[in-house]
Coordinates of C-alpha atoms in Angstrom, one line a residue:
M15 CA 93.5 -171.2 43.6
S16 CA 94.6 -167.5 43.2
W17 CA 92.0 -166.5 40.7
P18 CA 88.2 -165.8 41.0
W19 CA 87.1 -169.3 40.1
E20 CA 86.8 -172.2 42.5
I21 CA 86.4 -175.9 42.2
Y22 CA 83.5 -177.2 44.3
A23 CA 81.0 -180.0 44.2
L24 CA 77.5 -179.4 42.9
D25 CA 74.3 -181.3 43.7
A26 CA 72.0 -182.7 40.9
T27 CA 69.9 -179.6 40.7
E28 CA 72.9 -177.3 40.3
R29 CA 74.5 -179.6 37.7
Q30 CA 71.3 -179.5 35.7
A31 CA 71.2 -175.7 35.9
R32 CA 74.8 -175.6 34.7
R33 CA 73.9 -177.9 31.8
V34 CA 71.0 -175.5 30.8
S35 CA 73.3 -172.6 31.0
L36 CA 75.9 -174.3 28.8
D37 CA 73.3 -175.1 26.2
R38 CA 71.9 -171.6 26.3
Y39 CA 75.1 -169.8 25.7
A40 CA 76.3 -172.2 23.1
A41 CA 73.0 -171.5 21.2
Y42 CA 73.7 -167.8 21.6
A43 CA 77.1 -168.2 20.1
Q44 CA 75.8 -170.2 17.1
L45 CA 72.9 -167.8 16.4
S46 CA 75.2 -164.8 16.7
A47 CA 77.3 -166.2 13.9
L48 CA 74.3 -165.8 11.7
L49 CA 73.8 -162.1 12.6
P50 CA 76.5 -160.6 10.2
I51 CA 75.2 -162.7 7.4
A52 CA 71.6 -161.6 8.1
I53 CA 72.7 -157.9 8.1
V54 CA 74.4 -158.3 4.7
V55 CA 71.4 -160.2 3.3
L56 CA 69.1 -157.4 4.5
Y57 CA 71.4 -154.8 2.9
R58 CA 71.4 -156.6 -0.4
L59 CA 67.6 -156.9 -0.3
E60 CA 67.3 -153.2 0.4
L61 CA 69.5 -152.4 -2.6
W62 CA 67.5 -154.7 -4.8
L63 CA 64.2 -153.3 -3.7
A64 CA 65.5 -149.7 -4.3
K65 CA 66.6 -150.6 -7.8
R66 CA 63.5 -152.6 -8.5
F67 CA 61.0 -149.9 -7.5
S68 CA 62.9 -146.7 -8.2
S69 CA 61.5 -144.5 -10.9
P70 CA 63.4 -144.5 -14.2
R71 CA 65.8 -141.5 -14.6
E72 CA 67.0 -139.7 -17.6
V73 CA 70.1 -141.2 -19.0
E74 CA 73.3 -139.2 -18.1
Y75 CA 76.5 -139.5 -19.9
L76 CA 78.6 -140.3 -16.9
A77 CA 81.1 -142.4 -18.7
V78 CA 82.9 -139.3 -20.2
P79 CA 86.1 -138.8 -18.2
T80 CA 85.7 -135.0 -18.1
S81 CA 82.0 -135.1 -17.3
P82 CA 81.1 -132.3 -15.0
A83 CA 78.4 -134.5 -13.5
L84 CA 81.0 -137.0 -12.4
K85 CA 83.1 -134.3 -10.8
Q86 CA 80.0 -132.8 -9.1
T87 CA 79.1 -136.3 -7.7
R88 CA 82.6 -136.8 -6.4
E89 CA 82.7 -133.5 -4.7
S90 CA 79.3 -133.9 -3.1
R91 CA 78.8 -135.1 0.5
A92 CA 77.7 -138.5 -0.7
G93 CA 80.7 -138.7 -3.0
S94 CA 83.0 -137.8 -0.2
W95 CA 81.5 -140.5 2.0
A96 CA 81.8 -143.0 -0.8
G97 CA 85.5 -142.1 -1.3
T98 CA 86.2 -142.5 2.4
A99 CA 84.5 -145.8 2.4
R100 CA 86.6 -147.0 -0.5
K101 CA 89.8 -145.9 1.3
V102 CA 88.8 -147.8 4.4
A103 CA 87.8 -150.9 2.5
W104 CA 91.2 -150.8 0.7
W105 CA 93.1 -150.4 4.0
L106 CA 91.2 -153.3 5.5
G107 CA 92.2 -155.4 2.5
E108 CA 95.9 -154.9 2.9
D109 CA 98.1 -157.8 3.9
V110 CA 99.7 -157.7 7.3
V111 CA 103.4 -158.8 6.9
F112 CA 105.5 -159.3 10.1
L113 CA 108.9 -160.9 10.3
S114 CA 108.6 -161.7 6.5
V115 CA 105.4 -163.7 7.2
N116 CA 102.1 -162.9 5.7
W117 CA 99.6 -163.1 8.6
G118 CA 96.5 -162.4 6.5
Q119 CA 94.6 -159.3 5.6
R120 CA 93.6 -156.6 8.1
D121 CA 89.9 -157.3 7.9
Q122 CA 90.5 -160.9 8.7
I123 CA 92.7 -160.1 11.7
L124 CA 90.4 -157.4 13.1
A125 CA 87.3 -159.6 12.6
G126 CA 89.1 -162.6 14.1
V127 CA 90.1 -160.6 17.2
G128 CA 86.6 -159.1 17.6
W129 CA 84.9 -162.5 17.2
T130 CA 87.3 -164.1 19.7
V131 CA 86.5 -161.4 22.3
W132 CA 82.8 -161.9 21.8
L133 CA 83.0 -165.6 22.2
V134 CA 85.2 -165.4 25.2
F135 CA 82.6 -163.0 26.7
L136 CA 80.0 -165.7 26.1
C137 CA 82.3 -168.3 27.7
M138 CA 82.7 -166.2 30.9
V139 CA 79.4 -164.5 31.5
G140 CA 77.1 -166.2 34.0
T141 CA 79.7 -168.7 35.2
G142 CA 80.1 -167.2 38.6
K143 CA 83.0 -168.7 40.5
D144 CA 82.4 -172.2 39.1
Y145 CA 85.7 -173.2 37.6
L146 CA 84.3 -176.3 35.8
H147 CA 81.4 -174.3 34.4
L148 CA 84.0 -171.9 32.8
T149 CA 86.0 -174.9 31.5
K150 CA 83.0 -176.6 30.0
R151 CA 81.7 -173.3 28.6
F152 CA 84.8 -172.9 26.5
G153 CA 84.3 -176.3 25.0
S154 CA 80.5 -175.9 24.3
V155 CA 80.9 -172.4 22.7
A156 CA 83.8 -173.7 20.5
L157 CA 81.6 -176.7 19.5
S158 CA 78.7 -174.3 18.5
Q159 CA 80.9 -172.8 15.8
L160 CA 81.6 -176.1 14.1
P161 CA 78.5 -176.1 11.7
M162 CA 79.4 -172.5 10.5
Q163 CA 83.0 -173.6 10.1
Y164 CA 82.0 -176.5 7.8
L165 CA 79.5 -174.3 6.0
L166 CA 82.2 -171.8 5.1
A167 CA 84.3 -174.5 3.6
L168 CA 81.7 -176.0 1.3
K169 CA 82.5 -175.7 -2.4
S170 CA 79.4 -177.0 -4.3
I171 CA 76.6 -176.1 -2.0
N172 CA 77.5 -173.1 0.1
P173 CA 74.5 -171.3 1.5
V174 CA 76.6 -168.6 3.1
A175 CA 78.2 -167.7 -0.3
F176 CA 74.7 -167.8 -1.8
A177 CA 73.3 -165.5 0.9
L178 CA 76.1 -163.0 0.5
G179 CA 76.1 -163.1 -3.3
S180 CA 79.7 -164.3 -3.1
S181 CA 81.7 -167.4 -4.0
H182 CA 83.3 -170.3 -2.2
E183 CA 86.8 -168.7 -2.6
Q184 CA 85.6 -165.4 -1.1
V185 CA 84.0 -167.0 2.0
N186 CA 86.8 -169.5 2.5
R187 CA 89.0 -166.8 3.9
W188 CA 86.6 -166.5 6.8
H189 CA 86.7 -170.3 7.2
R190 CA 90.4 -169.9 8.0
V191 CA 89.7 -167.1 10.5
L192 CA 87.0 -169.1 12.3
G193 CA 89.3 -172.1 12.4
W194 CA 91.8 -170.3 14.5
V195 CA 89.2 -168.8 16.7
I196 CA 87.8 -172.3 17.4
Y197 CA 91.3 -173.6 18.0
F198 CA 91.9 -170.9 20.6
L199 CA 88.7 -171.8 22.5
L200 CA 89.5 -175.5 22.4
F201 CA 93.1 -174.7 23.6
A202 CA 91.6 -172.9 26.6
H203 CA 89.2 -175.7 27.2
A204 CA 92.0 -178.3 27.2
C205 CA 94.4 -176.3 29.3
L206 CA 91.7 -175.6 31.9
Y207 CA 90.8 -179.3 32.1
L208 CA 94.4 -180.4 32.4
N209 CA 94.9 -177.8 35.1
F210 CA 91.9 -179.3 36.9
Y211 CA 93.3 -182.8 36.7
V212 CA 96.7 -181.6 38.0
H213 CA 95.1 -179.7 40.9
E214 CA 93.0 -182.8 41.8
G215 CA 96.0 -185.1 41.4
V216 CA 94.2 -187.4 38.9
L217 CA 96.1 -186.4 35.6
T218 CA 97.5 -189.9 34.9
A219 CA 94.3 -191.7 35.7
Q220 CA 92.1 -189.3 33.6
L221 CA 94.3 -189.5 30.5
V222 CA 93.7 -193.2 30.1
R223 CA 89.9 -192.9 30.4
L224 CA 88.0 -192.8 27.1
I225 CA 86.3 -189.4 27.3
P226 CA 89.4 -187.4 28.2
A227 CA 91.5 -189.4 25.7
L228 CA 89.1 -188.6 22.9
G229 CA 89.3 -184.9 23.9
I230 CA 93.1 -185.0 23.7
S231 CA 93.0 -186.8 20.4
G232 CA 90.6 -184.2 19.0
F233 CA 92.8 -181.4 20.1
I234 CA 95.9 -183.0 18.6
G235 CA 93.9 -183.4 15.3
M236 CA 93.0 -179.7 15.4
S237 CA 96.7 -178.8 16.1
L238 CA 97.8 -180.9 13.1
M239 CA 95.2 -179.2 10.9
N240 CA 96.1 -175.7 11.9
T241 CA 99.9 -176.4 11.8
T242 CA 99.8 -177.8 8.3
A243 CA 97.6 -174.9 7.2
L244 CA 100.4 -172.4 7.9
R245 CA 101.6 -170.7 4.8
A246 CA 105.2 -172.1 5.1
I247 CA 103.9 -175.7 5.4
R248 CA 101.5 -175.3 2.5
K249 CA 104.2 -173.8 0.3
Y250 CA 106.5 -176.7 1.1
S251 CA 103.9 -179.4 0.5
Y252 CA 100.3 -178.6 -0.4
R253 CA 99.6 -182.3 -0.4
V254 CA 100.4 -182.7 3.3
F255 CA 98.1 -179.8 4.1
F256 CA 95.3 -181.1 1.9
I257 CA 95.3 -184.7 3.1
T258 CA 95.7 -183.7 6.8
H259 CA 92.9 -181.2 6.4
L260 CA 90.5 -183.7 4.8
A261 CA 91.4 -186.5 7.2
V262 CA 90.9 -184.4 10.3
A263 CA 87.7 -182.8 9.0
M264 CA 86.2 -186.3 8.5
L265 CA 87.5 -187.9 11.8
L266 CA 87.1 -184.9 14.2
P267 CA 83.3 -184.9 14.3
P268 CA 82.9 -188.5 15.5
V269 CA 85.7 -188.0 18.0
I270 CA 83.9 -184.9 19.4
F271 CA 80.5 -186.6 19.3
F272 CA 81.6 -189.3 21.7
H273 CA 83.7 -186.9 23.8
S274 CA 80.8 -184.5 24.4
H275 CA 78.5 -187.1 25.9
H276 CA 76.7 -184.6 28.1
G277 CA 75.5 -182.2 25.4
G278 CA 76.4 -180.3 22.1
R279 CA 76.2 -183.4 19.9
Q280 CA 73.6 -181.6 17.7
Y281 CA 76.4 -179.3 16.5
V282 CA 78.5 -182.3 15.4
V283 CA 75.6 -183.8 13.5
E284 CA 74.9 -180.5 11.8
A285 CA 78.6 -180.2 10.7
L286 CA 78.8 -183.8 9.4
L287 CA 75.5 -183.4 7.6
V288 CA 76.5 -180.3 5.6
F289 CA 79.9 -181.9 4.9
F290 CA 78.5 -185.1 3.3
I291 CA 75.8 -183.3 1.4
D292 CA 78.4 -181.1 -0.3
L293 CA 80.6 -184.1 -0.9
I294 CA 77.8 -186.1 -2.5
K295 CA 76.8 -183.1 -4.7
R296 CA 80.5 -182.7 -5.8
K297 CA 80.7 -186.4 -6.8
F298 CA 77.6 -186.1 -8.9
D299 CA 79.0 -182.9 -10.6
T300 CA 82.3 -184.5 -11.4
V301 CA 82.8 -185.1 -15.1
T302 CA 85.2 -187.9 -16.4
A303 CA 86.1 -187.4 -20.0
P304 CA 88.9 -188.3 -22.4
A305 CA 91.9 -185.9 -22.6
T306 CA 95.0 -185.4 -24.6
L307 CA 98.2 -184.1 -23.0
E308 CA 101.3 -182.5 -24.5
L309 CA 104.4 -180.9 -23.3
I310 CA 104.9 -177.3 -24.5
P311 CA 108.4 -177.2 -26.0
D312 CA 111.2 -175.5 -24.1
T313 CA 109.0 -175.0 -21.0
S314 CA 107.9 -176.9 -18.0
L315 CA 104.2 -176.4 -19.1
I316 CA 101.7 -179.2 -19.8
K317 CA 98.8 -178.5 -22.1
I318 CA 95.7 -180.6 -21.2
V319 CA 92.7 -180.7 -23.6
I320 CA 89.6 -182.5 -22.2
N321 CA 86.6 -183.2 -24.5
I322 CA 83.5 -182.3 -22.4
P323 CA 80.2 -184.0 -23.2
A324 CA 77.7 -181.8 -25.0
K325 CA 75.2 -181.8 -22.1
K326 CA 77.8 -180.5 -19.7
L327 CA 79.2 -177.7 -21.8
N328 CA 77.0 -174.8 -20.6
R329 CA 78.3 -174.7 -17.1
F330 CA 81.9 -174.5 -18.3
R331 CA 81.5 -171.8 -20.9
K332 CA 79.2 -169.5 -19.0
Y333 CA 81.9 -167.3 -17.3
A334 CA 85.5 -166.5 -18.2
G335 CA 88.2 -167.0 -15.6
M336 CA 86.7 -170.0 -13.7
H337 CA 88.7 -172.9 -12.5
V338 CA 88.1 -176.7 -12.1
Y339 CA 89.6 -179.3 -9.7
L340 CA 91.3 -182.0 -11.8
S341 CA 91.9 -185.5 -10.5
I342 CA 93.1 -188.8 -12.0
P343 CA 90.5 -191.5 -11.9
A344 CA 91.3 -195.2 -11.2
A345 CA 91.0 -196.0 -14.9
A346 CA 94.0 -193.8 -15.7
R347 CA 96.3 -195.0 -12.9
R348 CA 98.9 -197.5 -13.9
T349 CA 99.5 -199.7 -10.8
A350 CA 97.9 -200.4 -7.5
S351 CA 100.3 -198.8 -5.0
A352 CA 100.5 -196.1 -2.4
A353 CA 100.6 -193.5 -5.2
F354 CA 97.5 -195.2 -6.6
L355 CA 95.6 -194.6 -3.3
L356 CA 97.1 -191.1 -3.0
F357 CA 95.1 -189.9 -6.0
E358 CA 91.9 -190.7 -4.2
F359 CA 92.7 -187.5 -2.2
A360 CA 94.4 -185.5 -5.0
F361 CA 92.4 -182.6 -6.5
N362 CA 94.4 -179.8 -8.1
P363 CA 92.9 -176.5 -9.1
F364 CA 93.5 -175.3 -12.7
T365 CA 92.0 -172.3 -14.5
I366 CA 90.1 -172.9 -17.7
A367 CA 92.4 -171.4 -20.2
S368 CA 89.9 -171.7 -23.1
M369 CA 86.7 -173.4 -24.0
D370 CA 85.9 -174.4 -27.6
D371 CA 82.1 -174.3 -28.1
E372 CA 82.2 -176.2 -31.3
S373 CA 84.4 -179.1 -30.5
G374 CA 83.7 -179.1 -26.7
D375 CA 87.4 -179.0 -25.9
L376 CA 88.3 -177.5 -22.6
T377 CA 92.0 -176.5 -22.2
L378 CA 94.0 -176.4 -19.0
V379 CA 97.7 -175.4 -18.7
A380 CA 99.7 -176.7 -15.8
R381 CA 103.3 -176.2 -14.8
H382 CA 105.3 -179.4 -14.0
Q383 CA 106.0 -179.2 -10.3
K384 CA 107.3 -181.7 -7.7
G385 CA 103.9 -182.9 -6.6
P386 CA 102.4 -186.2 -7.7
M387 CA 99.6 -184.7 -9.8
T388 CA 101.7 -182.6 -12.3
R389 CA 104.5 -185.2 -12.2
T390 CA 102.0 -187.9 -13.3
L391 CA 100.4 -185.6 -16.0
A392 CA 103.9 -184.8 -17.3
G393 CA 104.6 -188.6 -17.4
F394 CA 101.5 -189.1 -19.6
A395 CA 102.7 -186.5 -22.0
E396 CA 106.4 -187.6 -22.0
N397 CA 105.8 -191.4 -22.6
G398 CA 104.4 -191.0 -26.1
L399 CA 100.8 -190.7 -24.9
S400 CA 100.2 -187.2 -26.4
S401 CA 98.0 -188.8 -29.1
I402 CA 96.2 -191.2 -26.8
R403 CA 93.1 -190.1 -24.9
I404 CA 93.4 -190.6 -21.2
P405 CA 90.4 -190.3 -18.9
L406 CA 90.6 -187.4 -16.5
S407 CA 88.1 -186.1 -14.0
I408 CA 87.2 -182.5 -13.5
E409 CA 84.9 -181.0 -10.9
G410 CA 83.5 -177.5 -11.1
P411 CA 83.6 -174.9 -12.4
Y412 CA 84.3 -172.7 -9.4
G413 CA 85.6 -169.2 -9.0
C414 CA 84.9 -165.6 -8.2
A415 CA 84.4 -164.7 -11.8
S416 CA 80.8 -165.6 -11.7
H417 CA 80.3 -162.8 -9.2
F418 CA 82.4 -160.2 -11.0
P419 CA 80.8 -156.9 -12.0
N420 CA 80.4 -156.5 -15.8
L421 CA 83.9 -155.5 -16.8
A422 CA 82.7 -154.9 -20.4
G423 CA 79.8 -152.7 -19.3
P424 CA 79.4 -149.0 -18.4
E425 CA 80.5 -149.6 -14.7
F426 CA 84.2 -149.2 -15.7
D427 CA 86.1 -146.8 -18.1
R428 CA 89.4 -148.7 -18.0
V429 CA 90.5 -152.2 -17.2
L430 CA 94.0 -153.4 -16.4
L431 CA 94.8 -157.1 -16.4
V432 CA 98.2 -158.3 -15.1
A433 CA 99.4 -161.9 -15.3
G434 CA 102.5 -163.7 -14.2
G435 CA 103.4 -167.0 -15.8
V436 CA 100.5 -169.4 -16.0
G437 CA 98.4 -166.8 -14.3
A438 CA 97.5 -165.9 -17.8
T439 CA 95.2 -168.9 -17.9
F440 CA 92.9 -166.7 -15.7
I441 CA 93.6 -163.4 -17.3
L442 CA 93.5 -164.2 -21.0
P443 CA 89.9 -165.5 -21.0
L444 CA 88.9 -162.2 -19.3
Y445 CA 90.9 -160.2 -21.8
R446 CA 89.1 -161.8 -24.7
A447 CA 85.7 -161.0 -23.1
V448 CA 86.3 -157.4 -22.2
A449 CA 86.8 -154.3 -24.4
R450 CA 88.8 -151.1 -23.4
V451 CA 91.4 -153.3 -21.6
Q452 CA 95.1 -153.3 -21.2
M453 CA 97.0 -156.5 -20.4
V454 CA 100.5 -157.1 -19.0
W455 CA 101.9 -160.6 -19.0
A456 CA 105.3 -161.5 -17.5
V457 CA 106.7 -165.0 -18.4
R458 CA 109.9 -166.8 -17.5
G459 CA 110.7 -167.8 -21.1
A460 CA 109.4 -167.2 -24.6
G461 CA 107.9 -170.7 -24.8
D462 CA 105.6 -170.0 -21.8
A463 CA 103.7 -167.6 -24.0
T464 CA 103.1 -170.0 -26.9
W465 CA 100.2 -172.0 -25.6
P466 CA 97.5 -169.5 -26.4
V467 CA 98.6 -169.1 -30.1
S468 CA 96.8 -172.2 -31.4
G469 CA 93.2 -172.5 -32.3
T470 CA 91.1 -169.4 -32.7
A471 CA 93.0 -167.2 -30.3
G472 CA 95.4 -165.9 -32.9
S473 CA 98.9 -164.7 -32.0
I474 CA 99.0 -162.6 -28.9
L475 CA 102.1 -160.9 -30.3
D476 CA 99.9 -159.2 -32.9
D477 CA 97.7 -157.5 -30.3
G478 CA 98.9 -154.0 -29.4
N479 CA 97.0 -154.1 -26.1
I480 CA 99.0 -157.0 -24.7
H481 CA 102.4 -156.1 -23.3
L482 CA 104.4 -159.3 -23.0
F483 CA 107.6 -159.5 -20.9
L484 CA 110.3 -162.2 -20.9
T485 CA 111.9 -162.5 -17.5
G486 CA 114.5 -165.2 -17.8
D487 CA 115.0 -168.0 -20.4
D488 CA 116.4 -167.9 -23.9
F489 CA 114.4 -167.4 -27.0
T490 CA 115.0 -170.3 -29.3
G491 CA 115.3 -170.0 -33.0
P492 CA 116.9 -167.4 -35.3
N493 CA 115.6 -164.5 -33.3
A494 CA 116.8 -165.8 -29.9
V495 CA 117.4 -163.3 -27.1
S496 CA 120.4 -164.0 -25.0
S497 CA 119.7 -165.0 -21.4
S498 CA 120.7 -162.9 -18.5
N499 CA 122.2 -164.0 -15.2
N500 CA 120.1 -161.4 -13.5
E501 CA 116.6 -162.7 -12.8
D502 CA 115.3 -159.2 -12.5
D503 CA 116.2 -158.5 -16.2
A504 CA 113.4 -158.8 -18.7
V505 CA 112.6 -158.3 -22.3
E506 CA 109.4 -156.7 -23.5
L507 CA 108.1 -158.6 -26.6
S508 CA 106.0 -157.2 -29.3
S509 CA 105.0 -158.0 -32.9
N510 CA 108.4 -156.4 -33.9
M511 CA 110.2 -159.4 -32.4
H512 CA 109.9 -161.2 -35.7
T513 CA 111.9 -158.5 -37.4
G514 CA 114.8 -158.8 -35.1
A515 CA 114.4 -155.4 -33.6
E516 CA 116.3 -154.3 -30.5
H517 CA 114.6 -154.7 -27.1
N518 CA 115.1 -153.1 -23.7
R519 CA 116.2 -155.4 -20.9
R520 CA 114.0 -154.5 -18.0
R521 CA 111.3 -155.8 -15.7
P522 CA 107.7 -154.6 -16.4
D523 CA 107.5 -151.2 -14.8
L524 CA 104.3 -151.8 -12.9
R525 CA 104.4 -148.3 -11.3
K526 CA 104.6 -146.6 -14.7
I527 CA 101.9 -148.8 -16.1
V528 CA 99.6 -148.0 -13.3
D529 CA 100.4 -144.3 -13.2
D530 CA 99.9 -144.0 -17.0
L531 CA 96.5 -145.7 -16.7
F532 CA 95.1 -143.5 -14.0
R533 CA 96.4 -140.3 -15.5
Q534 CA 94.3 -140.9 -18.6
G535 CA 91.1 -139.6 -16.9
V536 CA 90.6 -138.1 -13.5
E537 CA 87.1 -139.4 -13.2
D538 CA 87.7 -142.8 -14.8
R539 CA 86.4 -145.8 -13.0
V540 CA 89.1 -148.5 -13.1
A541 CA 89.2 -152.2 -12.6
V542 CA 92.5 -154.0 -11.9
L543 CA 92.8 -157.7 -11.9
V544 CA 96.0 -159.7 -11.2
C545 CA 96.9 -163.4 -11.2
G546 CA 100.5 -164.3 -10.6
P547 CA 103.2 -164.6 -7.9
E548 CA 102.4 -163.1 -4.5
E549 CA 105.2 -160.6 -4.7
M550 CA 104.0 -159.3 -8.1
A551 CA 100.4 -158.9 -6.7
R552 CA 101.6 -157.1 -3.6
E553 CA 103.8 -154.7 -5.6
L554 CA 100.9 -153.9 -8.0
R555 CA 98.5 -153.3 -5.1
S556 CA 100.9 -150.9 -3.5
Y557 CA 101.0 -148.8 -6.7
V558 CA 97.2 -148.9 -7.2
G559 CA 96.8 -148.0 -3.5
Y560 CA 98.5 -144.7 -4.1
W561 CA 95.6 -143.7 -6.5
V562 CA 93.0 -145.1 -4.1
E563 CA 94.3 -142.8 -1.4
K564 CA 93.9 -139.9 -3.9
G565 CA 90.2 -140.8 -4.1
R566 CA 90.1 -142.8 -7.3
N567 CA 87.3 -145.3 -7.9
V568 CA 89.0 -148.7 -8.2
W569 CA 87.7 -152.3 -8.2
W570 CA 90.5 -154.7 -7.3
H571 CA 90.8 -158.5 -7.6
N572 CA 93.7 -160.8 -6.9
E573 CA 93.2 -164.3 -8.1
S574 CA 95.2 -166.8 -6.1
F575 CA 95.3 -170.5 -5.4
A576 CA 97.0 -170.1 -2.1
W577 CA 94.4 -172.4 -0.4

């Protein structure tokens, strides 16, 4: 062969030495995955200790926008470093879009490349010229990452999220990165072995043997998992992605267990163990309760009201902006069919739009899409069942909101909330919980903004801090606004709409909204949260980024159910 590695026979002692080396470097790879987490944990511990044992200081009025103290802090060496750190963090959080495809954020790509380089180094170091040692090393190092890969995907019991003071949604992005790294290592492992079989002239004979066949099957499963995880596939059919992901996640460990008969099985056992512990915990946390469903007139929205048992209420009302996974239990399914079995694997995320502490009613708002879940929910509402209580199951709550800074506290001087369509189910609960806040809400049609009016919420049209934009459909009734053929046209609604006042046809001017917000105070600390279409969030971030580059202190959050 024309490269540094050679294929040669080893005696029993040399094979045992190779096995020890494989196990040792696989262990290095697994332990090194814990190092970044340990560093963050130590940093958080240091901050906690500093805060816990620091001497109390005289209260300073730092919240005043023109405060000289804030300006002095910003212009100090520490303030300059803090500003630079914020700019770097913002740059790392930017999306990388190439050929109209979003490839992820910069920090994910850089971390993924860096981690791949490190693991490839562990795959190569100490292998000498032994081609099979190199080939097996790629497989064993990839296998060592499986437990961490499964840990990062856990929803209910996620020790990584707990250690980082984060949430499942925030660590799940690293689950995706590690998945591609593992796939690359397994791809190299498979290619090197296939090349070995071809070189030895035994390809056909080896592919029909159990061990190689299991390896090929596992690699095909990983390929299906990663292919269906691509954004285009997920956008076309999230159900295909979800079912493929779940099926491969359950079948892959047994396949690898019997394939890796010489070593590394402990990693498979660890992965399966954490997977099933989390699955059992989620089953115990699932609440099945009666629900009423109704279609919101002149929209494609479905309002779902679930009556939560009193003993389960606390977990759902603790934080605003959380979401649950909704499923249809067997008792609510009509016939035994393929669709009946499909719902065993159907869990759709919906944000908690409101929680009534007195009645125990939890409200969700869903848009009728082409998928089986929302189609079935719409069927319940359409077929005269709006007054009948139908059992539905919800699991959660989950979400980043439990780890948000105190938006209503002294950490921020101004808060901007931006919602697109049903993204308001996330934004509105935060709006109700936070003072000194401005909210922008863009909806397709007037009816899409009617669901929060009922109950104790009051009419959002009477709130001067909410700027509501109509981006497409007709207004029904005597004050109807004519529709436009241009989807970019919009109508800003206010309480004056009931008087038949004229309105400007325009999209929400996000640039002007952002600029006006930041110009109100040079030293203001600003929080910006958005939940809506990807294009809206990306446009808003570009406008906010201009002010970050100017040194402004911004906390940003984009709520998305992309995964």
